[in-house]
Coordinates of C-alpha atoms and ligand atoms in Angstrom, one line a residue:
M685 CA 0.0 0.2 -0.1
G686 CA 1.6 3.7 -1.0
A687 CA 1.8 6.1 1.8
V688 CA -0.4 8.8 2.2
N689 CA 1.5 12.1 1.7
A690 CA 0.1 14.4 5.0
P691 CA 0.2 17.8 4.6
Q692 CA 2.8 19.9 5.9
P693 CA 2.1 21.4 9.0
S694 CA 3.0 24.9 9.7
V695 CA 4.6 26.3 12.8
V696 CA 5.1 29.8 13.6
I697 CA 7.3 31.0 16.2
L698 CA 7.2 35.0 17.6
G699 CA 10.9 35.3 19.0
G700 CA 14.1 34.4 17.9
G701 CA 15.9 33.4 21.4
P702 CA 17.1 30.3 22.9
G703 CA 13.3 29.6 23.2
G704 CA 12.6 30.1 19.6
Y705 CA 15.2 29.1 17.7
E706 CA 15.9 26.0 19.1
A707 CA 11.9 25.1 18.5
A708 CA 12.4 26.1 14.6
L709 CA 14.9 23.8 14.6
V710 CA 13.4 20.9 15.9
A711 CA 9.7 21.3 14.4
A712 CA 11.6 22.0 10.5
Q713 CA 13.9 18.2 11.1
L714 CA 10.6 17.0 12.2
G715 CA 8.7 18.4 8.5
A716 CA 6.7 21.2 9.5
S717 CA 7.1 24.8 7.6
V718 CA 8.2 26.9 9.9
T719 CA 8.1 30.9 9.9
V720 CA 9.9 32.7 12.9
V721 CA 9.1 36.6 13.7
D722 CA 11.7 38.2 15.5
R723 CA 11.9 41.8 16.6
D724 CA 15.1 42.9 17.6
G725 CA 18.0 40.0 16.5
L726 CA 18.2 36.1 15.9
G727 CA 19.6 35.0 19.8
G728 CA 17.0 36.9 21.3
A729 CA 18.4 39.1 24.7
A730 CA 20.0 35.8 25.7
V731 CA 22.4 35.9 22.8
L732 CA 22.3 39.8 22.5
T733 CA 22.1 42.1 25.3
D734 CA 21.8 39.2 28.2
C735 CA 23.1 35.4 28.4
V736 CA 26.2 36.0 25.8
P737 CA 27.7 39.1 26.3
S738 CA 27.9 38.9 30.2
K739 CA 29.6 35.4 30.1
A740 CA 32.2 36.7 27.5
L741 CA 32.8 40.3 29.9
I742 CA 33.7 37.8 32.6
S743 CA 35.5 35.9 30.8
T744 CA 38.0 39.2 30.9
A745 CA 37.5 40.2 34.2
D746 CA 37.9 36.6 35.1
F747 CA 42.0 36.7 33.0
R748 CA 42.6 40.1 34.5
S749 CA 42.0 39.0 38.4
Q750 CA 44.3 36.0 37.5
F751 CA 46.7 38.6 37.1
E752 CA 46.3 39.2 40.9
T753 CA 46.4 35.7 42.2
A754 CA 49.7 35.4 40.2
S755 CA 52.1 36.7 42.7
D756 CA 50.6 33.9 45.7
L757 CA 52.3 31.0 42.5
G758 CA 55.7 33.0 42.3
L759 CA 55.5 34.9 39.5
H760 CA 55.6 38.8 38.8
L761 CA 55.2 40.5 35.4
E762 CA 57.9 43.0 34.2
D763 CA 57.9 45.6 31.8
H764 CA 60.4 45.8 29.0
E765 CA 63.0 47.7 30.8
G766 CA 62.7 45.0 34.2
D767 CA 60.6 47.4 36.0
E768 CA 58.1 45.4 38.6
V769 CA 53.5 45.7 37.1
S770 CA 51.4 45.4 39.4
D771 CA 48.2 45.9 37.8
S772 CA 46.9 45.1 34.1
V773 CA 44.3 48.2 33.0
A774 CA 41.0 47.5 31.2
E775 CA 40.3 49.5 28.5
L776 CA 36.5 49.3 28.8
L777 CA 35.7 50.8 24.6
A778 CA 37.9 47.8 23.9
V779 CA 36.2 45.1 25.7
N780 CA 32.7 45.9 24.8
R781 CA 33.7 45.7 20.7
R782 CA 35.0 42.6 21.9
V783 CA 31.5 41.6 23.7
M784 CA 29.5 42.8 21.2
A785 CA 31.0 41.2 18.0
L786 CA 30.7 38.1 19.6
A787 CA 26.9 38.6 20.3
A788 CA 26.9 39.4 16.8
A789 CA 28.8 36.1 15.1
Q790 CA 26.4 34.2 17.3
S791 CA 23.6 35.9 15.9
R792 CA 24.5 35.4 12.6
D793 CA 25.8 31.8 13.5
I794 CA 22.3 31.4 14.3
G795 CA 20.7 32.7 11.6
E796 CA 23.1 30.7 9.0
R797 CA 21.7 27.6 10.8
L798 CA 18.3 28.2 10.3
A799 CA 18.7 29.0 6.8
S800 CA 20.2 25.8 6.3
D801 CA 17.3 24.2 7.5
G802 CA 14.8 25.6 5.6
V803 CA 13.0 27.8 8.1
E804 CA 11.7 31.5 7.1
V805 CA 12.8 34.3 9.1
L806 CA 10.6 37.8 9.7
R807 CA 12.1 40.8 11.3
G808 CA 10.0 42.0 13.0
T809 CA 6.8 42.3 15.3
G810 CA 4.3 39.6 16.1
R811 CA 0.6 39.1 17.4
L812 CA -2.0 36.2 17.2
L813 CA -4.9 37.0 15.4
S814 CA -6.2 33.9 16.6
P815 CA -5.0 30.5 17.9
S816 CA -4.0 30.0 14.2
R817 CA -3.6 33.0 12.3
V818 CA -0.6 35.8 13.3
E819 CA 0.2 38.7 11.7
A820 CA 3.8 39.7 11.6
T821 CA 4.4 43.6 11.3
L822 CA 7.5 43.9 9.5
E823 CA 10.3 46.7 9.9
D824 CA 9.3 48.2 6.3
G825 CA 5.9 48.9 8.6
S826 CA 4.0 46.6 6.1
T827 CA 2.3 43.7 7.5
R828 CA 2.2 40.0 6.9
A829 CA -0.8 37.3 8.0
L830 CA 0.6 33.9 8.8
D831 CA -1.7 31.0 8.8
A832 CA -0.2 28.2 11.5
D833 CA -1.7 24.8 12.3
V834 CA 0.9 25.9 15.4
V835 CA 1.9 29.0 17.0
L836 CA 4.8 29.1 19.5
V837 CA 5.2 32.3 21.7
A838 CA 8.8 32.8 22.9
T839 CA 8.6 36.8 23.0
G840 CA 11.4 36.6 26.4
A841 CA 11.5 39.1 29.7
T842 CA 12.7 42.4 29.6
P843 CA 14.4 44.2 32.8
R844 CA 12.1 45.8 35.7
V845 CA 11.9 49.6 35.5
M846 CA 10.4 51.0 38.0
D847 CA 9.3 54.5 38.5
T848 CA 11.3 55.9 40.8
A849 CA 14.6 54.7 39.5
R850 CA 14.4 55.0 35.1
P851 CA 17.5 54.0 33.2
D852 CA 19.0 56.9 31.1
G853 CA 21.4 54.4 29.3
E854 CA 24.1 57.1 30.3
R855 CA 24.7 57.0 34.4
I856 CA 21.7 55.0 35.3
L857 CA 21.9 51.6 33.6
T858 CA 19.6 48.4 32.7
W859 CA 21.8 45.2 32.1
Q860 CA 21.4 45.7 28.7
Q861 CA 22.8 49.2 29.1
I862 CA 26.2 48.7 30.0
Y863 CA 28.0 47.7 26.5
E864 CA 27.3 50.8 25.5
L865 CA 29.8 52.9 28.1
P866 CA 33.1 54.1 26.4
E867 CA 35.1 53.9 30.3
L868 CA 35.1 52.0 33.2
P869 CA 33.0 53.1 35.5
E870 CA 34.7 54.9 38.6
H871 CA 32.0 53.9 40.9
L872 CA 29.1 51.7 40.2
V873 CA 26.7 51.3 42.4
V874 CA 24.5 48.3 41.7
V875 CA 21.6 47.9 42.8
G876 CA 20.4 43.8 43.3
S877 CA 22.0 41.2 44.6
G878 CA 20.4 38.7 42.5
V879 CA 22.5 36.4 39.6
T880 CA 22.5 39.1 37.8
G881 CA 24.0 41.7 39.8
A882 CA 25.9 39.4 41.5
E883 CA 28.0 38.6 38.4
L884 CA 28.1 41.8 37.1
A885 CA 29.2 43.3 40.4
Q886 CA 32.4 41.1 40.6
A887 CA 33.1 41.4 36.7
Y888 CA 33.3 45.1 37.3
L889 CA 35.4 44.8 40.6
G890 CA 37.7 42.6 38.0
L891 CA 37.9 44.8 35.4
G892 CA 38.8 47.0 38.1
A893 CA 36.1 49.3 39.3
R894 CA 35.0 50.4 42.8
V895 CA 31.9 48.6 43.2
T896 CA 29.4 49.0 46.0
L897 CA 26.3 46.2 45.7
V898 CA 23.5 47.3 47.3
S899 CA 21.4 44.0 48.8
S900 CA 17.6 44.2 50.0
R901 CA 18.1 40.9 52.3
D902 CA 20.7 39.7 54.9
R903 CA 23.0 38.4 52.3
V904 CA 23.7 38.0 48.5
L905 CA 22.4 35.5 45.8
P906 CA 18.8 34.7 48.1
G907 CA 17.4 32.0 47.2
E908 CA 20.4 30.0 46.0
D909 CA 22.3 27.8 49.0
A910 CA 23.2 29.2 51.6
D911 CA 26.6 27.7 52.2
A912 CA 27.4 29.0 48.4
A913 CA 26.4 32.6 49.0
T914 CA 28.2 32.8 52.2
V915 CA 31.4 32.2 50.4
I916 CA 30.7 34.4 47.2
E917 CA 29.8 37.2 50.1
D918 CA 32.8 36.6 52.0
V919 CA 35.1 36.5 48.7
F920 CA 33.4 40.0 47.2
R921 CA 34.5 41.5 50.5
K922 CA 38.0 39.9 50.3
R923 CA 38.2 41.3 47.0
G924 CA 37.3 44.9 48.1
M925 CA 33.4 45.1 47.3
E926 CA 31.0 46.8 49.6
V927 CA 28.2 45.2 50.4
L928 CA 25.3 46.6 51.7
G929 CA 23.0 44.4 53.5
R930 CA 19.3 44.8 54.5
S931 CA 19.6 48.0 51.9
R932 CA 16.1 48.1 49.8
M933 CA 16.6 51.1 47.2
E934 CA 13.8 53.7 47.1
S935 CA 15.3 55.8 44.4
V936 CA 18.0 56.8 42.2
R937 CA 18.5 59.7 40.4
R938 CA 21.8 61.8 38.4
T939 CA 23.7 64.5 40.2
D940 CA 25.6 66.9 37.8
D941 CA 28.5 64.2 37.2
G942 CA 27.1 60.8 39.0
V943 CA 24.2 59.1 40.6
V944 CA 22.5 59.0 44.3
V945 CA 20.9 56.0 45.1
R946 CA 18.9 56.5 48.2
L947 CA 17.7 53.6 50.8
V948 CA 14.6 53.1 52.3
D949 CA 16.0 53.9 55.6
G950 CA 17.0 57.1 54.1
R951 CA 21.2 56.6 53.5
Q952 CA 22.4 57.6 50.2
V953 CA 25.3 56.3 48.2
E954 CA 27.0 57.9 45.9
G955 CA 28.9 56.8 42.9
S956 CA 29.7 57.2 39.0
H957 CA 27.1 54.5 37.6
A958 CA 24.2 53.1 38.8
L959 CA 23.7 49.4 37.4
L960 CA 20.0 48.2 38.3
A961 CA 19.7 44.4 38.3
V962 CA 16.0 44.5 39.7
G963 CA 14.5 41.8 37.9
S964 CA 12.2 40.8 34.9
V965 CA 9.2 41.2 33.5
P966 CA 7.8 39.1 30.4
Q967 CA 6.7 40.7 27.2
T968 CA 3.5 39.1 26.7
S969 CA 1.4 42.3 26.2
G970 CA 0.1 42.9 22.8
L971 CA 0.7 39.9 21.6
G972 CA -2.9 39.3 21.5
L973 CA -2.6 36.0 23.9
E974 CA -5.6 37.4 26.4
E975 CA -7.7 38.1 23.2
V976 CA -7.7 34.4 21.8
G977 CA -8.0 33.2 25.8
V978 CA -4.5 32.1 26.6
A979 CA -4.4 32.4 30.0
L980 CA -1.9 34.8 31.9
S981 CA -0.7 34.7 35.8
E982 CA -1.2 37.4 37.7
S983 CA 2.7 38.1 36.9
G984 CA 1.8 38.5 33.1
H985 CA 3.7 35.0 32.6
V986 CA 1.8 32.8 30.4
V987 CA 0.9 29.5 32.1
T988 CA 2.6 26.4 30.5
D989 CA 2.2 22.5 31.3
R990 CA 4.9 19.9 31.3
V991 CA 5.0 19.5 27.6
S992 CA 4.7 23.7 27.1
R993 CA 0.9 23.8 26.4
T994 CA -0.8 26.7 27.2
S995 CA -4.2 27.0 27.5
V996 CA -5.5 27.4 24.1
R997 CA -5.0 23.8 22.2
G998 CA -2.3 24.3 19.1
V999 CA -0.7 28.0 20.7
Y1000 CA 2.7 26.7 22.9
A1001 CA 4.8 28.8 24.8
A1002 CA 8.9 28.6 25.8
G1003 CA 11.0 30.3 27.8
D1004 CA 10.9 33.4 30.2
C1005 CA 7.4 34.7 29.2
T1006 CA 6.3 31.3 30.6
G1007 CA 8.6 32.0 34.2
V1008 CA 9.1 28.2 34.6
L1009 CA 13.0 29.4 35.2
P1010 CA 15.1 31.9 33.4
L1011 CA 17.6 30.1 32.0
A1012 CA 18.4 29.7 28.2
S1013 CA 19.1 26.3 28.3
V1014 CA 15.6 25.6 30.1
A1015 CA 14.1 28.0 27.4
A1016 CA 15.4 25.9 24.7
M1017 CA 14.4 22.5 26.4
Q1018 CA 10.7 23.8 26.7
G1019 CA 10.7 25.0 22.8
R1020 CA 12.1 21.2 21.7
I1021 CA 9.4 20.2 23.9
A1022 CA 6.3 21.9 22.5
M1023 CA 7.8 21.0 19.1
A1024 CA 7.9 17.3 19.5
H1025 CA 5.1 17.6 21.4
A1026 CA 2.7 19.8 18.8
L1027 CA 4.0 17.0 15.8
G1028 CA 3.7 14.4 16.9
D1029 CA 7.1 12.8 18.4
A1030 CA 8.6 11.1 21.3
V1031 CA 8.2 13.5 24.4
A1032 CA 9.6 13.7 27.3
P1033 CA 7.5 15.8 29.9
L1034 CA 9.9 19.1 31.6
N1035 CA 12.1 17.7 34.4
L1036 CA 12.9 20.6 36.4
R1037 CA 14.8 18.4 39.1
G1038 CA 17.3 17.5 36.2
V1039 CA 18.6 20.6 35.5
S1040 CA 21.4 22.5 36.7
A1041 CA 22.0 26.1 36.3
N1042 CA 24.8 28.5 36.9
I1043 CA 25.8 31.4 38.4
F1044 CA 29.4 32.9 37.0
T1045 CA 30.7 34.6 40.2
D1046 CA 34.3 33.8 40.8
P1047 CA 33.9 31.3 42.0
E1048 CA 31.2 29.8 40.4
I1049 CA 28.6 28.2 42.1
A1050 CA 27.1 25.1 40.1
T1051 CA 23.8 23.4 41.3
V1052 CA 21.7 20.6 40.2
G1053 CA 18.5 18.5 41.6
Y1054 CA 16.9 19.1 45.3
S1055 CA 18.6 21.9 47.7
Q1056 CA 19.6 22.0 50.7
K1057 CA 16.9 24.0 51.4
D1058 CA 14.7 21.0 50.6
V1059 CA 16.5 18.8 52.5
D1060 CA 16.1 20.8 55.6
D1061 CA 12.7 21.4 55.4
D1062 CA 12.1 17.3 54.4
T1063 CA 11.1 18.0 50.8
V1064 CA 13.4 14.8 50.4
D1065 CA 14.7 12.9 53.0
A1066 CA 18.2 12.6 51.8
T1067 CA 21.5 13.0 54.0
C1068 CA 24.3 15.5 52.9
V1069 CA 28.3 15.7 52.8
M1070 CA 29.9 18.8 51.6
L1071 CA 34.0 19.2 51.2
P1072 CA 36.1 22.0 51.2
L1073 CA 38.1 22.4 48.3
A1074 CA 40.8 23.9 50.3
T1075 CA 42.0 19.9 51.4
N1076 CA 42.2 18.7 47.4
P1077 CA 45.3 18.5 46.4
R1078 CA 44.6 20.2 42.8
A1079 CA 42.9 22.9 44.4
K1080 CA 45.8 23.4 46.1
M1081 CA 48.2 23.6 42.8
Q1082 CA 46.1 26.0 41.3
G1083 CA 46.0 28.6 44.4
I1084 CA 42.5 27.7 45.0
T1085 CA 41.3 28.7 48.6
D1086 CA 37.7 28.8 48.2
G1087 CA 35.1 26.5 47.6
F1088 CA 33.5 23.3 47.8
V1089 CA 31.6 20.6 47.2
K1090 CA 28.3 19.6 48.1
L1091 CA 25.9 16.2 47.3
F1092 CA 22.5 15.1 48.6
A1093 CA 22.1 11.2 48.5
R1094 CA 18.8 9.7 49.4
R1095 CA 18.6 8.2 52.7
G1096 CA 18.9 4.3 52.9
V1097 CA 19.6 4.1 48.7
G1098 CA 22.3 5.8 48.3
T1099 CA 21.0 7.9 45.1
V1100 CA 22.4 11.0 44.1
V1101 CA 19.0 13.7 44.6
G1102 CA 21.6 16.7 44.0
G1103 CA 24.5 19.0 44.2
V1104 CA 26.2 22.4 44.8
V1105 CA 29.8 22.9 43.3
V1106 CA 31.3 26.3 44.2
A1107 CA 34.7 26.2 42.3
P1108 CA 36.2 28.3 39.7
K1109 CA 34.7 26.6 36.2
A1110 CA 32.0 24.7 38.3
S1111 CA 29.7 25.0 35.4
E1112 CA 31.8 21.9 34.5
L1113 CA 31.8 20.1 37.1
I1114 CA 28.3 19.8 37.9
Y1115 CA 27.7 17.8 34.9
P1116 CA 29.1 14.6 36.6
V1117 CA 26.8 15.2 39.4
T1118 CA 23.6 16.3 36.4
I1119 CA 24.3 12.8 35.1
A1120 CA 23.8 10.7 38.6
V1121 CA 21.0 13.1 39.1
Q1122 CA 19.4 12.7 36.0
H1123 CA 20.4 8.9 35.3
G1124 CA 19.4 8.0 39.5
L1125 CA 23.0 7.2 40.1
T1126 CA 23.8 5.5 43.7
V1127 CA 26.6 7.2 45.8
D1128 CA 28.6 3.8 45.4
Q1129 CA 28.8 4.4 41.3
L1130 CA 29.9 7.5 41.7
A1131 CA 32.7 6.8 44.2
G1132 CA 33.4 3.3 41.7
T1133 CA 33.9 5.7 38.6
F1134 CA 37.7 6.6 38.3
T1135 CA 38.9 10.6 38.6
V1136 CA 42.2 11.7 37.3
Y1137 CA 44.6 12.3 39.8
P1138 CA 44.9 15.0 40.8
S1139 CA 42.0 16.6 40.0
L1140 CA 38.7 18.7 41.2
S1141 CA 36.4 15.9 40.3
G1142 CA 38.3 13.6 42.6
S1143 CA 36.2 15.9 45.6
I1144 CA 33.2 14.9 43.7
A1145 CA 33.9 11.0 44.0
E1146 CA 35.1 11.5 47.8
A1147 CA 31.9 13.1 49.1
A1148 CA 30.1 10.4 47.3
R1149 CA 32.5 8.0 49.2
Q1150 CA 32.0 9.3 52.4
L1151 CA 27.6 9.2 51.5
H1152 CA 27.9 5.9 51.4
P1153 CA 25.0 4.3 52.9
R1154 CA 25.6 2.1 55.6
G1155 CA 23.5 -1.1 57.0
Ligands
FAD302 C1 22.1 39.3 32.4 C2 21.8 38.1 32.4 C3 22.6 36.8 31.9 C4 22.0 35.9 31.6 N1 22.8 34.9 31.4 C5 22.5 33.0 32.1 C6 23.0 32.3 31.2 O1 24.5 32.7 31.5 N2 22.5 31.0 31.4 C7 21.4 30.7 31.0 O2 20.9 29.2 31.0 N3 21.0 31.8 31.5 C8 21.1 33.0 31.1 N4 20.4 34.2 31.2 C9 19.0 33.8 30.9 C10 19.0 33.9 30.2 O3 19.2 34.8 28.8 C11 17.1 33.7 29.3 O4 16.7 32.3 30.2 C12 16.7 33.8 28.3 O5 17.5 35.0 27.1 C13 15.4 33.2 27.6 O6 15.0 33.2 26.2 P1 13.5 33.3 25.4 O7 13.4 32.1 24.1 O8 12.9 33.0 26.1 O9 13.7 34.7 25.3 P2 14.7 35.8 25.3 O10 16.4 35.4 24.7 O11 14.9 37.4 25.5 O12 14.0 36.0 23.2 C14 13.3 36.7 22.6 C15 13.4 36.6 21.8 O13 11.8 37.4 21.1 C16 12.0 38.8 20.6 N5 10.4 38.9 20.3 C17 9.5 39.9 21.7 N6 8.4 40.1 21.3 C18 7.9 39.9 20.1 C19 7.0 39.7 19.4 N7 5.9 40.3 20.3 N8 7.1 39.8 18.1 C20 8.2 38.9 17.6 N9 9.6 39.0 18.5 C21 9.1 39.4 20.2 C22 12.8 39.9 21.1 O14 13.3 40.2 20.0 C23 13.8 38.5 21.8 O15 14.5 38.5 20.1 C24 20.7 35.4 31.6 C25 19.9 36.5 32.1 C26 20.1 38.0 32.1 C27 19.3 39.1 32.4

């Protein structure tokens, strides 16, 4: 019997960030005709303003910081006349140029990949006219209507702006505006000590700026592993950052030659520039979502289930606009899952327990699975071992003094259910723990796997060994 030719399903995707473009690649692979409507550039905020630029900036700052520890390892730098050079200087214009060129190149690569996979890309703004019809307003002002069997909304989020602290792009900045700075701020006041605030505060400190971090909470990185956050806050202070805990910003305003950050308790912090890192809001208004019946949460996020379905049949959503977990890796996974589900491929629902995440401070903090808080409040019945890296031979050789490895194992059976690594390049070291969590490996299996001697991963195996379940 001959195969019946099924009509090619059509997919329209709003947003070309990781949620959108990764979904487009999967949909094209599954045989759909795919159009991506994107407003600001392929790769989205992840590639153009948020994730990629910040990590590129941090790489430069980390590199410079290594000069500072060189003397601990017995090295010093000399100029060509043999005089000791004690410091390196960051030329911010050159640093920013490199960062932006790198982001643009990444965006171009994504465009080329989409084109080679047959995905149509329209530069413009999209909105839903119905669950199966999208209108794209293109850059030249013309409009195009697109019929779709499946729509994916992946429009991301944007920095939260407060009326009392309005960014001006010159001295009061969001994290998306910092790459326009022509020179290093003399004194940067970073407002907000979540992941973005902490990462960028340390990046500018590493580049040589004076930095004050205004944190509304008891310690930086609220919501992260408390032991890890304590290590990071200590490192911040040791390296000369001023950290103001329990200090809630009320307003930020310009002065003649700088900024004043006013705190709720009346104190004032003066600086040359302020960086606002006070959260994000989803870009879900004006998309026609409510008009076609797509349910939004109170915060304006699109409500989705674990296969990325919204409340309207045929309309899916992925990434930061859903508020599930603001990570590029999660956005991409949600997008891929949406397409697999919509186009009838095998699909495993999103499993957040398997997500590894990293904070790119120095040292980095990488986490996966259940957290210390989950253990403490009995969400999971687990035991824990935490090993400081200071006793690890490789750490000693590399001059690493701050950091640790922490593993959580289910009591009695010894299955690895979570972990935290605080170390340089923790983002790489967390992978074996993620494999263990994702695939239900036991501490004995982890401990019985060879590690290189000497290596930091030796501490992961040692922590696993110490968690061996006792009869
Ligand atoms: C400073 C910072 C650093 C970060 N670092 C990391 C990191 O190291 N690792 C990590 O995993 N995550 C990181 N993140 C998070 C990550 O950037 C986001 O989770 C990711 O960008 C979400 O992808 P997305 O596809 O949902 O949206 P986005 O990347 O925001 O893309 C959305 C796209 O939709 C487009 N769009 C919006 N509205 C419309 C419309 N109406 N029509 C057409 N197009 C539209 C936008 O132009 C944009 O191109 C970081 C975030 C910040 C703020």
